[in-house]
Coordinates of C-alpha atoms in Angstrom, one line a residue:
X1 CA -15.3 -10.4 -17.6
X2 CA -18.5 -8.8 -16.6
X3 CA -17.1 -7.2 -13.6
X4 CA -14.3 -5.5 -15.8
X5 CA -16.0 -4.3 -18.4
X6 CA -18.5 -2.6 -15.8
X7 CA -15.9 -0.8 -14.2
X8 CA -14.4 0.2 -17.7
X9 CA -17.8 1.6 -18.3
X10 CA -18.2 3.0 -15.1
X11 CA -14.8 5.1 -15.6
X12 CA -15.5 6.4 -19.1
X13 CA -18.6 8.1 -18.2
X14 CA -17.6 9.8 -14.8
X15 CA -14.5 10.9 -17.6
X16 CA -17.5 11.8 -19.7
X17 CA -19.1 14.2 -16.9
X18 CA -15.9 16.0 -15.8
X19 CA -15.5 16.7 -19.9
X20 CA -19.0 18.0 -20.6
X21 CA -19.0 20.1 -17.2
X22 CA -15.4 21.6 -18.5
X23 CA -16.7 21.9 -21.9
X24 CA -20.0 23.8 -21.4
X25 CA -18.1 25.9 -18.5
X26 CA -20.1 24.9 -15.2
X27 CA -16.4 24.4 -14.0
X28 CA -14.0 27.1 -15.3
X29 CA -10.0 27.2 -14.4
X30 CA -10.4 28.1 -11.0
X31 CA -13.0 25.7 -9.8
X32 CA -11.2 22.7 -11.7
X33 CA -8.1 23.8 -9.5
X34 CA -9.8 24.0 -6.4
X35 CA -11.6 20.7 -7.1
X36 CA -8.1 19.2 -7.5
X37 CA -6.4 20.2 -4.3
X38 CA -10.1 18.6 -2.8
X39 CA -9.4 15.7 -4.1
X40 CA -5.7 15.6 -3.0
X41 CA -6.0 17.6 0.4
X42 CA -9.6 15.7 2.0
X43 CA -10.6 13.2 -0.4
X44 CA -8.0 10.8 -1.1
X45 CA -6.8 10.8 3.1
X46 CA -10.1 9.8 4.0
X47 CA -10.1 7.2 1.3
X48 CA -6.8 5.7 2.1
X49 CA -7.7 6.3 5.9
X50 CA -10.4 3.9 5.2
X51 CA -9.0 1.6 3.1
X52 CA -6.6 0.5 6.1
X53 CA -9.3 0.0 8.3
X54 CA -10.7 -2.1 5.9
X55 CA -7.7 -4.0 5.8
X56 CA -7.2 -7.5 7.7
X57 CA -5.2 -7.2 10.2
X58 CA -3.5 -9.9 12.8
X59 CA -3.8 -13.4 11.2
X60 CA -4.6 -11.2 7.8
X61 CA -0.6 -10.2 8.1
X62 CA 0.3 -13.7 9.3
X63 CA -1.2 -15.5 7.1
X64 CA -0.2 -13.2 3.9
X65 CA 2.7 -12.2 4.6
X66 CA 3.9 -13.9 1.4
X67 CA 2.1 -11.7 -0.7
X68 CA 2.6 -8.6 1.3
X69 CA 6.7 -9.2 0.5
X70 CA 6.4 -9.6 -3.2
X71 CA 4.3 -6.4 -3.4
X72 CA 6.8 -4.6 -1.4
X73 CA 9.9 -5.8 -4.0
X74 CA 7.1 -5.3 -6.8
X75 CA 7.1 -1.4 -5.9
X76 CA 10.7 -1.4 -5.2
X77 CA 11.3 -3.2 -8.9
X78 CA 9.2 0.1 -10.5
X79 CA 10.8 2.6 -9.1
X80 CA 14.1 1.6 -10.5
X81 CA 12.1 0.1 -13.6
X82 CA 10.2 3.9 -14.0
X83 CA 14.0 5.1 -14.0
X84 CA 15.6 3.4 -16.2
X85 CA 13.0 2.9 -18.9
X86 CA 12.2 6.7 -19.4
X87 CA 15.4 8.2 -18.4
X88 CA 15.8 10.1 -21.7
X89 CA 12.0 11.6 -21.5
X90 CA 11.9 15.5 -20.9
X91 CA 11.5 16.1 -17.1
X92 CA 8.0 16.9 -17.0
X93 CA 7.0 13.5 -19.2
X94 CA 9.7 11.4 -17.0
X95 CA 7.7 12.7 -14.0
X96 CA 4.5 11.7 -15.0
X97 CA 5.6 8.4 -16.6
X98 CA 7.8 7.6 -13.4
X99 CA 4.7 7.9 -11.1
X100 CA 2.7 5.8 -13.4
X101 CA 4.7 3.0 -13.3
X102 CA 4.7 2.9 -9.2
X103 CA 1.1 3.9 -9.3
X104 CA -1.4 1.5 -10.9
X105 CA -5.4 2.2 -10.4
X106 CA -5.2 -1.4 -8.7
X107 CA -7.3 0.3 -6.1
X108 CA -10.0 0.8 -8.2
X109 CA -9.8 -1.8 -10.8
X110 CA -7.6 -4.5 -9.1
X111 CA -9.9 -4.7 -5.6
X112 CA -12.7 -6.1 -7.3
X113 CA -11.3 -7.8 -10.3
X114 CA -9.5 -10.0 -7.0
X115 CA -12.9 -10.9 -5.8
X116 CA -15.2 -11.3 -9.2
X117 CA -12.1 -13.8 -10.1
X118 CA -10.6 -15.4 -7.0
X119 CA -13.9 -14.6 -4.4
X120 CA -13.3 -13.3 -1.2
X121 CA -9.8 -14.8 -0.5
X122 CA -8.9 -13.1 -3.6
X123 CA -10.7 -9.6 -2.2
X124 CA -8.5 -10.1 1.2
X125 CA -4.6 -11.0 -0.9
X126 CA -5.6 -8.0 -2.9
X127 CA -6.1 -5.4 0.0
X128 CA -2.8 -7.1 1.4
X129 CA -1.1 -6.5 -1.7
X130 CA -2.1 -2.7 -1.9
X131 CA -0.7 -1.7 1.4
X132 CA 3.0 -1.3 0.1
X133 CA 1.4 0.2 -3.2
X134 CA -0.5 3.2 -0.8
X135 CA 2.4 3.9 1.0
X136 CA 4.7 4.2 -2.4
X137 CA 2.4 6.4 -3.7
X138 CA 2.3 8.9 -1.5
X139 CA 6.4 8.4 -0.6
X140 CA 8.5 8.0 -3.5
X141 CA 5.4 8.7 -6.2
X142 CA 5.0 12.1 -4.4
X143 CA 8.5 13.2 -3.8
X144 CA 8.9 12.2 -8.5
X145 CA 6.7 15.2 -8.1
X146 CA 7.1 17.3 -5.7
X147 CA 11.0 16.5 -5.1
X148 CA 13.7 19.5 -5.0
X149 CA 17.5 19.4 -5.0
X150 CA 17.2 19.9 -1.1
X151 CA 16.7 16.3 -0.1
X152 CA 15.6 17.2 3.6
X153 CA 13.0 19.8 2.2
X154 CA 11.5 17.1 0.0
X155 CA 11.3 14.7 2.5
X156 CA 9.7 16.6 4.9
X157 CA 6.5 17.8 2.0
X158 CA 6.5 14.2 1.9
X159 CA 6.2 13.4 5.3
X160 CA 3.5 16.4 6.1
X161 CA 1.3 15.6 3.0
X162 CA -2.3 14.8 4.1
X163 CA -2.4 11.3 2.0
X164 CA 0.9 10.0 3.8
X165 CA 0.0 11.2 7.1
X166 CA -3.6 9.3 6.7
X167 CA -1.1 5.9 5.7
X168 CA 0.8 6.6 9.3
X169 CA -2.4 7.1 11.0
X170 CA -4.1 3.7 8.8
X171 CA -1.4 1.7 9.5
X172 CA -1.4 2.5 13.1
X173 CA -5.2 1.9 13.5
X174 CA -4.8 -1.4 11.5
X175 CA -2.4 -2.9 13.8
X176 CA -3.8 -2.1 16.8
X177 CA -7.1 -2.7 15.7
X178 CA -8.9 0.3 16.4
X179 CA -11.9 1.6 14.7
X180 CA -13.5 5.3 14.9
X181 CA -16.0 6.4 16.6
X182 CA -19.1 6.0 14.7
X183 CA -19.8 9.8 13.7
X184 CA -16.3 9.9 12.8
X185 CA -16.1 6.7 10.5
X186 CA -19.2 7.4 8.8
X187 CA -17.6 11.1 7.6
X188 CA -14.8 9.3 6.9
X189 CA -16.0 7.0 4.7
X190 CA -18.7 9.2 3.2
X191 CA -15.8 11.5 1.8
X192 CA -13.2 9.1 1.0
X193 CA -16.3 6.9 -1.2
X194 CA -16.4 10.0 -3.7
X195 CA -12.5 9.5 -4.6
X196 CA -13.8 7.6 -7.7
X197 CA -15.9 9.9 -8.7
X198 CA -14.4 13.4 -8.3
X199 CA -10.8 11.7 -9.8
X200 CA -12.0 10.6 -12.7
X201 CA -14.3 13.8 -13.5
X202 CA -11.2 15.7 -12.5
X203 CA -9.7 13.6 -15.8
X204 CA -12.3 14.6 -17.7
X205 CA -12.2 18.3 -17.1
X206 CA -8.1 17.7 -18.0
X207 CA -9.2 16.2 -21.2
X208 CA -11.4 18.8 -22.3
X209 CA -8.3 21.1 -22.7
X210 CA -6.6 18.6 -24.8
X211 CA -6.9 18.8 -28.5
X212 CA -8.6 15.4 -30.1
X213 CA -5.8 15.7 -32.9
X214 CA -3.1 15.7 -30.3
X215 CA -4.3 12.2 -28.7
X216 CA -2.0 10.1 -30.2
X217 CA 1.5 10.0 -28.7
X218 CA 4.0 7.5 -29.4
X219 CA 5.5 7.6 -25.8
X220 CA 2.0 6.6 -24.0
X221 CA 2.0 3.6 -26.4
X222 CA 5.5 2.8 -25.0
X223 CA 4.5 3.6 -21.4
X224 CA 1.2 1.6 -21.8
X225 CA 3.0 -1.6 -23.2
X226 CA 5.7 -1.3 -20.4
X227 CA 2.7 -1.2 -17.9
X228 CA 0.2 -3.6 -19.2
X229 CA 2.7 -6.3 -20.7
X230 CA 6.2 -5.8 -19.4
X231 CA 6.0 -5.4 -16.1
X232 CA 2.9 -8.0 -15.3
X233 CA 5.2 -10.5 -17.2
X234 CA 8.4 -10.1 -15.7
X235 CA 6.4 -10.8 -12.0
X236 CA 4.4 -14.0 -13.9
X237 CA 8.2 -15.0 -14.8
X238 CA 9.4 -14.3 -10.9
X239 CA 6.2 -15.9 -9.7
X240 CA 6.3 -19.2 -11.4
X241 CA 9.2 -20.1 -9.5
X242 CA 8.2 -19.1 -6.1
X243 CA 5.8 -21.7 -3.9
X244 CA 2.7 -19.8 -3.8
X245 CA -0.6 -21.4 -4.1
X246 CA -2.3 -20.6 -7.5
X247 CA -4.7 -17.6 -6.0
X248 CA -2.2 -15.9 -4.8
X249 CA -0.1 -15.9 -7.9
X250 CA -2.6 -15.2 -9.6
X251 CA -3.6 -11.9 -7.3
X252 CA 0.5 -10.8 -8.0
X253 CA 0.1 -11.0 -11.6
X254 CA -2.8 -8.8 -12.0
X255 CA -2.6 -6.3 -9.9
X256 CA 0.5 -6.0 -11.6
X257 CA -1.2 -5.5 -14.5
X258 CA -3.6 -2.5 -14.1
X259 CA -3.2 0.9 -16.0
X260 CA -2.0 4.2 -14.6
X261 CA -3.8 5.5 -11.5
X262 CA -5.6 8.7 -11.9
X263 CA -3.5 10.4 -9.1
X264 CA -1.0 10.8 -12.3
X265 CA -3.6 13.2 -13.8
X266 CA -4.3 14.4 -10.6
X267 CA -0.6 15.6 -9.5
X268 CA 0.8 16.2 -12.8
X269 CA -2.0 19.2 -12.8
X270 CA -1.3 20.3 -9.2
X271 CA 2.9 20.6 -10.0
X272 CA 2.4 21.8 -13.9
X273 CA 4.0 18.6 -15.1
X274 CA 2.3 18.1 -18.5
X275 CA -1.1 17.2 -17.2
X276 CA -2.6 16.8 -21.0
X277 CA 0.4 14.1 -21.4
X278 CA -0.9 12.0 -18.1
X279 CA -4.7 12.4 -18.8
X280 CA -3.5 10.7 -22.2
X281 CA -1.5 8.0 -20.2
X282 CA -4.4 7.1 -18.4
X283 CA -6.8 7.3 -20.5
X284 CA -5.0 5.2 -23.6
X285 CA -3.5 2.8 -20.4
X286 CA -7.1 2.4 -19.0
X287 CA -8.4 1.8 -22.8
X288 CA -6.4 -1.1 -23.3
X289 CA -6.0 -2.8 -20.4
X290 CA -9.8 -4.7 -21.4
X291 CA -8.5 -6.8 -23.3
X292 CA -4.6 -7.2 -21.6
X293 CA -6.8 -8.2 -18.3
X294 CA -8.5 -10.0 -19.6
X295 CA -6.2 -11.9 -21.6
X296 CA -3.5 -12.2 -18.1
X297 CA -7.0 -13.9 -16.2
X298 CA -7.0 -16.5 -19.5
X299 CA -3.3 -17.0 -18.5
X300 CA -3.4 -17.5 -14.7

């Protein structure tokens, strides 16, 4: 409980900074776009970069290869979930609604939730679990974006992004065990350890456009509901029946659980889809997922 309310806190203020340096205009229009394409373009490579070489690798795979399948049909479930439930959204709120529900902030939130609940066992299932969720995000969570009606254009912006060449070049490195060379691991990880940060200023600074009075919106309460409660409970129903030991179920269920990732805000304002809308869907998802967390840890 500590651990998640620290984080909560943690989020709200760097949101609190990228507001007030919007609002008193040491960041105008043009420095919160080129901030953005930062945080796309160098940031969040090196931070995914790193993530896999943070990730077990060998016996890791072996020995959780239970939980790295259920992930994999957990991402495959929101993508058609994402579809179905907000097909009848306008296009730029179905976009940003879509990406949401493949793209939790279980990176942030979820890593170490896993650990403060289930220790380090529960640190390791969790960066198991992640690896189909990285590689989603930056597949069929970029192409909701950035897709056209030429199939074989928008596969290859996906394939030539920065974030899912740094998942080709992670996953290579993880299975072959290599690390970088000193110099180049400490830039690395230097950059990639400001992806908190600079996303959720970048929030902020999306925030500061929005209208207080505006805040409230009725499909964010759906959207948050369908990613806080829904899902996370249809994967506790799945779970129950499978044969995993408790940690492990317990490490499906909550990273299942986590509010929208802040990439949402973060794209939606690099393709003009509504990027008020997805600030609000993190934000209000982020908000109540203190006590839904909370409440899912009672229950496992």
């Amino acid at each position: 409980m500590e651990t998640l309310v620290t984080l909560q806190i943690t989020i709200f203020l760097l949101v609190a900074v990228g507001f007030v340096l919007k609002r008193i205009h040491i960041v105008g229009p043009q420095g919160q776009k080129n901030i953005n394409d930062m945080v796309i373009y160098v940031i969040l490579p090196c931070n995914i970069l790193r993530a896999f070489l943070d990730s077990p690798a060998e016996n890791g795979f072996l020995s959780y290869l239970e939980v790295l399948i259920i992930s994999v049909f957990i991402q495959a479930f929101c993508v058609i979930y994402g579809k179905i439930a907000f097909c009848k959204e306008p296009e730029g709120r179905q976009k940003c609604l879509r990406y949401g529900t493949i793209c939790s902030n279980a990176g942030f939130l979820g890593n170490p939730i896993a650990e403060g609940v289930y220790g380090a066992e529960g640190l390791m299932l969790a960066s198991i679990y992640l690896i189909p969720q990285r590689i989603m995000m930056w597949s069929s969570g970029l192409a909701v974006f950035s897709g056209t009606s030429d199939k074989k254009q928008t596969i290859k912006k996906v394939l030539t992004h920065p974030c899912i060449l740094a998942c080709i070049l992670g996953i290579m490195f993880m299975l072959a065990d290599i690390q970088l060379p000193p110099g180049l691991d400490g830039m690395v990880t230097a950059v990639g350890n400001c992806n908190t940060a600079m996303s959720m200023m970048v929030i902020g600074m999306i925030l500061a456009d929005i209208n207080i009075r505006d805040f409230w919106d009725r499909t964010v309460v759906k959207y948050t509901i369908h990613r806080l409660i829904i899902i996370p409970a249809a994967v506790y129903a799945v779970c129950r029946f499978l044969p995993l030991d408790r940690t492990a179920f317990g490490i499906c269920v909550l990273l299942a659980a986590m509010p929208a990732g802040a990439t949402t805000s973060i794209l939606a304002e690099k393709y003009d889809m509504e990027p008020a809308f997805a600030t609000k869907m993190v934000i209000f998802s982020t908000l109540l997922s203190l006590p839904t967390i909370c409440i899912w840890s009672l229950l496992l």
